[in-house]
JSON list of C-alpha atoms in Angstrom, two decimals:
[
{"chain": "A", "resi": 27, "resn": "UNK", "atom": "CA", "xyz": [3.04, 74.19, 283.60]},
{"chain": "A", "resi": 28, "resn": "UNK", "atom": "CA", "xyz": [2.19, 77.26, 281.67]},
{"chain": "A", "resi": 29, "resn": "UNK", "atom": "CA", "xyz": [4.70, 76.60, 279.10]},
{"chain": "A", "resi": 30, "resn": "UNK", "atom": "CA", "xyz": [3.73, 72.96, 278.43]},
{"chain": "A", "resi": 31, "resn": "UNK", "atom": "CA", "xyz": [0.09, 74.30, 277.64]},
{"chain": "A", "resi": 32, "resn": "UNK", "atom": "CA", "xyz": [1.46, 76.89, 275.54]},
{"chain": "A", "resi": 33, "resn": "UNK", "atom": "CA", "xyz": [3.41, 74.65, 273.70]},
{"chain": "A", "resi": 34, "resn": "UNK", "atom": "CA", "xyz": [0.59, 72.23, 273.31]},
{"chain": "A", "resi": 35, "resn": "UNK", "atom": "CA", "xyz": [-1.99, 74.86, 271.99]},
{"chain": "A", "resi": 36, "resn": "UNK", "atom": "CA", "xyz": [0.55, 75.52, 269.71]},
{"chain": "A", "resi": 37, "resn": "UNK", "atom": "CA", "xyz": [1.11, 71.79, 268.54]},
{"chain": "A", "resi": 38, "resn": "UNK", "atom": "CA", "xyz": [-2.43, 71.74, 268.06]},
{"chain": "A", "resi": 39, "resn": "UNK", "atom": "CA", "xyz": [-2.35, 74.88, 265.42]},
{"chain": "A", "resi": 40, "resn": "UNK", "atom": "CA", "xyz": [0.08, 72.52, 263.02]},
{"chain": "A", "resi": 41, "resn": "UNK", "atom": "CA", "xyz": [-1.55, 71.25, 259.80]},
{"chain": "A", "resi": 42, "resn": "UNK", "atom": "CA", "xyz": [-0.73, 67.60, 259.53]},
{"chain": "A", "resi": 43, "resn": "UNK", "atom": "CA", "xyz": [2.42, 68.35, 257.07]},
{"chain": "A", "resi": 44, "resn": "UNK", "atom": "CA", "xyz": [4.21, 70.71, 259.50]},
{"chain": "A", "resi": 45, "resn": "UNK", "atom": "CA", "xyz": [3.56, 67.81, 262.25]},
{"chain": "A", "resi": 46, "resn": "UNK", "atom": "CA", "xyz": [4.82, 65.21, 260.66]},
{"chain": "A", "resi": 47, "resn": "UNK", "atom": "CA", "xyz": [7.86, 67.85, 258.92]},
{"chain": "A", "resi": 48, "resn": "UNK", "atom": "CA", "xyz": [8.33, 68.36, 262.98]},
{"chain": "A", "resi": 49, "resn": "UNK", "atom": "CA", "xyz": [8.84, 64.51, 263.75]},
{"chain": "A", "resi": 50, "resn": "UNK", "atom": "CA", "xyz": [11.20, 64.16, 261.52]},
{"chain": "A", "resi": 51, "resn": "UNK", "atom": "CA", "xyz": [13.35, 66.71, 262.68]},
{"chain": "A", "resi": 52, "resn": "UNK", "atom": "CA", "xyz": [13.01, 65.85, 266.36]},
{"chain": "A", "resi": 53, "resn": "UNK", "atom": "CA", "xyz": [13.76, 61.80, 265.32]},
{"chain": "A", "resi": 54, "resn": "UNK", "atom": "CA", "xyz": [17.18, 63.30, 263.41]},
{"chain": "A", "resi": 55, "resn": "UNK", "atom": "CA", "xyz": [18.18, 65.74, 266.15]},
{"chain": "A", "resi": 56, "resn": "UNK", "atom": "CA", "xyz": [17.05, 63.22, 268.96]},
{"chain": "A", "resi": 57, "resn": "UNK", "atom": "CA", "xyz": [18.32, 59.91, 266.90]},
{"chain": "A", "resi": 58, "resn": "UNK", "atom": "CA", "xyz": [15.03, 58.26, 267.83]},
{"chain": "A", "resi": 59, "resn": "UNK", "atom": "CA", "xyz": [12.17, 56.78, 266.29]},
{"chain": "A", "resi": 60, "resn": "UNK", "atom": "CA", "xyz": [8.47, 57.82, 266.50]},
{"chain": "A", "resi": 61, "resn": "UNK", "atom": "CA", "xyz": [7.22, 54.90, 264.60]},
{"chain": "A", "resi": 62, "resn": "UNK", "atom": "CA", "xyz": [5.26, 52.74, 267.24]},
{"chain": "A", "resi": 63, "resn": "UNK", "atom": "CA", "xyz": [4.08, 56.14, 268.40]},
{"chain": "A", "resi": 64, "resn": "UNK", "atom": "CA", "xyz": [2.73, 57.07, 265.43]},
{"chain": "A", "resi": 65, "resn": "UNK", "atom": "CA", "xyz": [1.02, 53.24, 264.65]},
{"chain": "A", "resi": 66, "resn": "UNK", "atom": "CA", "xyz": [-0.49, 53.60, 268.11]},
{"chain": "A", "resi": 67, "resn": "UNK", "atom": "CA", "xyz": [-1.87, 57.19, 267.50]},
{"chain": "A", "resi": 68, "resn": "UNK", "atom": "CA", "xyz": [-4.71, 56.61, 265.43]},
{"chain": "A", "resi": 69, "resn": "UNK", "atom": "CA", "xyz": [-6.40, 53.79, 267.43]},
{"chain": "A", "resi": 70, "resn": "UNK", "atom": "CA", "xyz": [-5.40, 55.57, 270.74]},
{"chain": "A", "resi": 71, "resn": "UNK", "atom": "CA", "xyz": [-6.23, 59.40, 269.81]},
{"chain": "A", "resi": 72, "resn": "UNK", "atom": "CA", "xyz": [-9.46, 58.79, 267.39]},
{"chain": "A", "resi": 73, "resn": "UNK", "atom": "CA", "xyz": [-8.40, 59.30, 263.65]},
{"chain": "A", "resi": 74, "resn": "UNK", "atom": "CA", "xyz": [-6.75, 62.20, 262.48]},
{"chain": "A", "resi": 75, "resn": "UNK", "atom": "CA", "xyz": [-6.61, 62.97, 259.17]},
{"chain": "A", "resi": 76, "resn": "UNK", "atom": "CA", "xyz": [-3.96, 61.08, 256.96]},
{"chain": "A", "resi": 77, "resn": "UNK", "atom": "CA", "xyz": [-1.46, 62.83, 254.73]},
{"chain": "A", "resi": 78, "resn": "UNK", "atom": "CA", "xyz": [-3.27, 63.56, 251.60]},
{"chain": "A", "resi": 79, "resn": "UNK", "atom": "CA", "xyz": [-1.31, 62.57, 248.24]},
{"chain": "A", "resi": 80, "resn": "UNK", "atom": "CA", "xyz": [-0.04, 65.38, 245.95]},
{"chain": "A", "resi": 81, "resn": "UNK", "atom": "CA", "xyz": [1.79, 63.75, 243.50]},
{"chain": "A", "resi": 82, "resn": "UNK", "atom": "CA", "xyz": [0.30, 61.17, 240.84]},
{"chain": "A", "resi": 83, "resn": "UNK", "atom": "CA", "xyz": [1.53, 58.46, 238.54]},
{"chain": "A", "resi": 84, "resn": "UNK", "atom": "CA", "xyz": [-0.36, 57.76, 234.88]},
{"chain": "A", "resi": 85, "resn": "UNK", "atom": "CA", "xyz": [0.11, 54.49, 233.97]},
{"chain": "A", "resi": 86, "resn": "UNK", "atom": "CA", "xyz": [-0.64, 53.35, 230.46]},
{"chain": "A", "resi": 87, "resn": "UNK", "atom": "CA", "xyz": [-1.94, 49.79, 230.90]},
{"chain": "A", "resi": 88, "resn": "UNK", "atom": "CA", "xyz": [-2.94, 48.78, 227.93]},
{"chain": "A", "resi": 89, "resn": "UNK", "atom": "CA", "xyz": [-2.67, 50.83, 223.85]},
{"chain": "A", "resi": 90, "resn": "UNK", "atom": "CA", "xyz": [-6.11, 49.03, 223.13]},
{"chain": "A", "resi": 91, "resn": "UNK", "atom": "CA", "xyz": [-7.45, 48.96, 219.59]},
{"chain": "A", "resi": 92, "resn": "UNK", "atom": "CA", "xyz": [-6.01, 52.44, 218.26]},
{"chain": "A", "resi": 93, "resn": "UNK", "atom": "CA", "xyz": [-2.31, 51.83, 219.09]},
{"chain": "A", "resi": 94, "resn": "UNK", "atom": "CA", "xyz": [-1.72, 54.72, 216.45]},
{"chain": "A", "resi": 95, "resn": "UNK", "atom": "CA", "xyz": [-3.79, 57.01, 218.34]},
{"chain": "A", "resi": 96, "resn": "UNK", "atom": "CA", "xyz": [-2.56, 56.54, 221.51]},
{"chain": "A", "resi": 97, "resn": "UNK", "atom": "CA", "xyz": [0.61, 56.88, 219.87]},
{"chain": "A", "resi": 98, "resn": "UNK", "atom": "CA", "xyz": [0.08, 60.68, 219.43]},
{"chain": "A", "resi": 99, "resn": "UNK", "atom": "CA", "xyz": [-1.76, 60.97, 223.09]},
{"chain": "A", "resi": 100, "resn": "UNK", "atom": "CA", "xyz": [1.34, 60.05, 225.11]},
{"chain": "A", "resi": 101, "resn": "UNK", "atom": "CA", "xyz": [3.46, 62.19, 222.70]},
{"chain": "A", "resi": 102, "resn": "UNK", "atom": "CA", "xyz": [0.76, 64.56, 223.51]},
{"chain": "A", "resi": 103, "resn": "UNK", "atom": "CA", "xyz": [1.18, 64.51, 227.82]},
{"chain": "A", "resi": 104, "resn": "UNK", "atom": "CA", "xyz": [4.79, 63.21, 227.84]},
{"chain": "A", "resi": 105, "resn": "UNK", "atom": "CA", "xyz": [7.14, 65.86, 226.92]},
{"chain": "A", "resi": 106, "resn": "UNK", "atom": "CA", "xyz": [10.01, 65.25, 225.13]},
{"chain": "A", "resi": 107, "resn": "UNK", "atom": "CA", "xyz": [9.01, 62.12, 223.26]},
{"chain": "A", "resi": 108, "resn": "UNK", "atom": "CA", "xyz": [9.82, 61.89, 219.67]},
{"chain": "A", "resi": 109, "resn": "UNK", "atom": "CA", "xyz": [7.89, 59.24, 217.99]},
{"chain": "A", "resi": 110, "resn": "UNK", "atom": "CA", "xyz": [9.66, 56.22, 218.36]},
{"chain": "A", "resi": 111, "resn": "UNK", "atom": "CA", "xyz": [10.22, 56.70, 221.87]},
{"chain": "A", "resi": 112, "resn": "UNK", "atom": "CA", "xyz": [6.43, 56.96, 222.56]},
{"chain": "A", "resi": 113, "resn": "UNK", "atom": "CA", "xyz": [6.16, 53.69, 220.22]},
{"chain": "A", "resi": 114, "resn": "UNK", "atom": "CA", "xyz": [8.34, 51.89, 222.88]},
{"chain": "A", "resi": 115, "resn": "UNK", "atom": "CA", "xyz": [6.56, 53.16, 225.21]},
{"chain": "A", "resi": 116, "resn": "UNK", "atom": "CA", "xyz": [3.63, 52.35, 224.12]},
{"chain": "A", "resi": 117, "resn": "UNK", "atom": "CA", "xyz": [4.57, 48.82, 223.30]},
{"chain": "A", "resi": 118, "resn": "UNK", "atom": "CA", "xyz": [5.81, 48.02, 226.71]},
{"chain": "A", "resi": 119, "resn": "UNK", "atom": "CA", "xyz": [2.69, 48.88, 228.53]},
{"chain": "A", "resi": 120, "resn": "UNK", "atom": "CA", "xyz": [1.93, 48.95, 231.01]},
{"chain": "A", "resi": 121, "resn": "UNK", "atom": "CA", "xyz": [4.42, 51.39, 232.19]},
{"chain": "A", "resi": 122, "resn": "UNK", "atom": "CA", "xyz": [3.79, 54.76, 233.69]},
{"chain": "A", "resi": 123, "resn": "UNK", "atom": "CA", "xyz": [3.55, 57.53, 231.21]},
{"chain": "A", "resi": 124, "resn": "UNK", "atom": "CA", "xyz": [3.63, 60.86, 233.37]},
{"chain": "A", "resi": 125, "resn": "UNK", "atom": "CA", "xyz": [5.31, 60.46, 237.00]},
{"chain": "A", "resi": 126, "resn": "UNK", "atom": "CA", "xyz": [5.14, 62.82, 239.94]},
{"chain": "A", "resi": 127, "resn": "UNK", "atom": "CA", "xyz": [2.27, 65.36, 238.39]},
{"chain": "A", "resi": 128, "resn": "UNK", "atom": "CA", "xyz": [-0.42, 66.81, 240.66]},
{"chain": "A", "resi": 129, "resn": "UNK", "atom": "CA", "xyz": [-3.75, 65.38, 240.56]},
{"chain": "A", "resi": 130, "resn": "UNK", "atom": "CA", "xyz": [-5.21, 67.90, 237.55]},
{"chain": "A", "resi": 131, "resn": "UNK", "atom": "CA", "xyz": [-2.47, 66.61, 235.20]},
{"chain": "A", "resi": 132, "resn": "UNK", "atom": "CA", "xyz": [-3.10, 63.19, 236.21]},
{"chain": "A", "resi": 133, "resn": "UNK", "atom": "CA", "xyz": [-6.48, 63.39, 235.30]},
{"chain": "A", "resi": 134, "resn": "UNK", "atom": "CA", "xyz": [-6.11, 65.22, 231.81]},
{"chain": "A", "resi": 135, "resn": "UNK", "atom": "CA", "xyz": [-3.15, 63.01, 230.98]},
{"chain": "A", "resi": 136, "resn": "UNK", "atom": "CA", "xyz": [-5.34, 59.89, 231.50]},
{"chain": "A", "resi": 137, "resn": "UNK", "atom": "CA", "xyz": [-9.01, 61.49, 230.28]},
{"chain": "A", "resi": 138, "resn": "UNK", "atom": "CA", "xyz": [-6.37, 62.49, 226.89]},
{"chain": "A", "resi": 139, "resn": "UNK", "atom": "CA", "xyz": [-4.93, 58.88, 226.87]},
{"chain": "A", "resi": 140, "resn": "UNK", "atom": "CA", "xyz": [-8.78, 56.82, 227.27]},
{"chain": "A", "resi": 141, "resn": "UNK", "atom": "CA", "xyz": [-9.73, 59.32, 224.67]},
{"chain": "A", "resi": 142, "resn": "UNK", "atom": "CA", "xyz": [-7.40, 57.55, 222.40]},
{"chain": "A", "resi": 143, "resn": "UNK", "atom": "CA", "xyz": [-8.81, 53.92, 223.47]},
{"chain": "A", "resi": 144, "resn": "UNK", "atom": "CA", "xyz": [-5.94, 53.45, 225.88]},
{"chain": "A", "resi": 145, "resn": "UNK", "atom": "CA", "xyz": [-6.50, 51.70, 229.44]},
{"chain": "A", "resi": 146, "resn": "UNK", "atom": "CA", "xyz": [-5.00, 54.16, 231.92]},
{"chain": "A", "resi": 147, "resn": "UNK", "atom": "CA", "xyz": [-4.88, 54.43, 235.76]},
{"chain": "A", "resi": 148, "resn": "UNK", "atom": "CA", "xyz": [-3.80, 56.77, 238.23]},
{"chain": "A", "resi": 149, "resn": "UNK", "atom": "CA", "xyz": [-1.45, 55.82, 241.20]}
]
């Protein structure tokens, strides 16, 4: 019994990345699924914390009245766009403008783009 409660004081020293990092591996080594476990585990064990979100989508949803300006924003948080590539991109809004950026870039991406009169959210 003493190694069960060793390994469960250790389980319980895991952030919630390296747990769910450690069910993965056991489902691929073990060629099983923990996915009614973990649906059950919230309502059974009283509401861990969820995984928190580190990567952000900016999605231009509308150029608004200053197409021109907004223009020069996304050529502004979108690297590598020459001008008539941010145009396009521009004109098919809405269409994400910055993918897979952490949650300050997100936010100075979009503050630069509403700056410009353009209707931006983050996903």
């Amino acid at each position: 019994m003493a190694d069960l409660e060793k390994i469960a004081e250790e389980l319980g020293k895991l952030t919630v990345i390296e747990a769910a990092e450690l069910v993965k591996n056991l489902e691929e080594a073990w060629g099983v699924s923990a996915a009614a476990a973990v649906a059950a585990g919230p309502a059974a064990g009283g509401g861990e914390a969820a995984e928190e979100k580190t990567e952000f989508d900016v999605v231009l949803v509308e150029a608004g009245a200053s197409k021109i300006g907004v223009i020069k924003a996304v050529r502004g948080v979108a690297s590598g766009l020459g001008l008539a590539d941010a145009k396009k991109l521009v004109e098919s809004a809405p269409v994400a403008v910055v993918e897979g950026v952490d949650k300050d870039a997100a936010d100075a991406a979009k503050a630069a783009l509403e700056e410009a009169g353009a209707k931006v959210e983050i996903k």
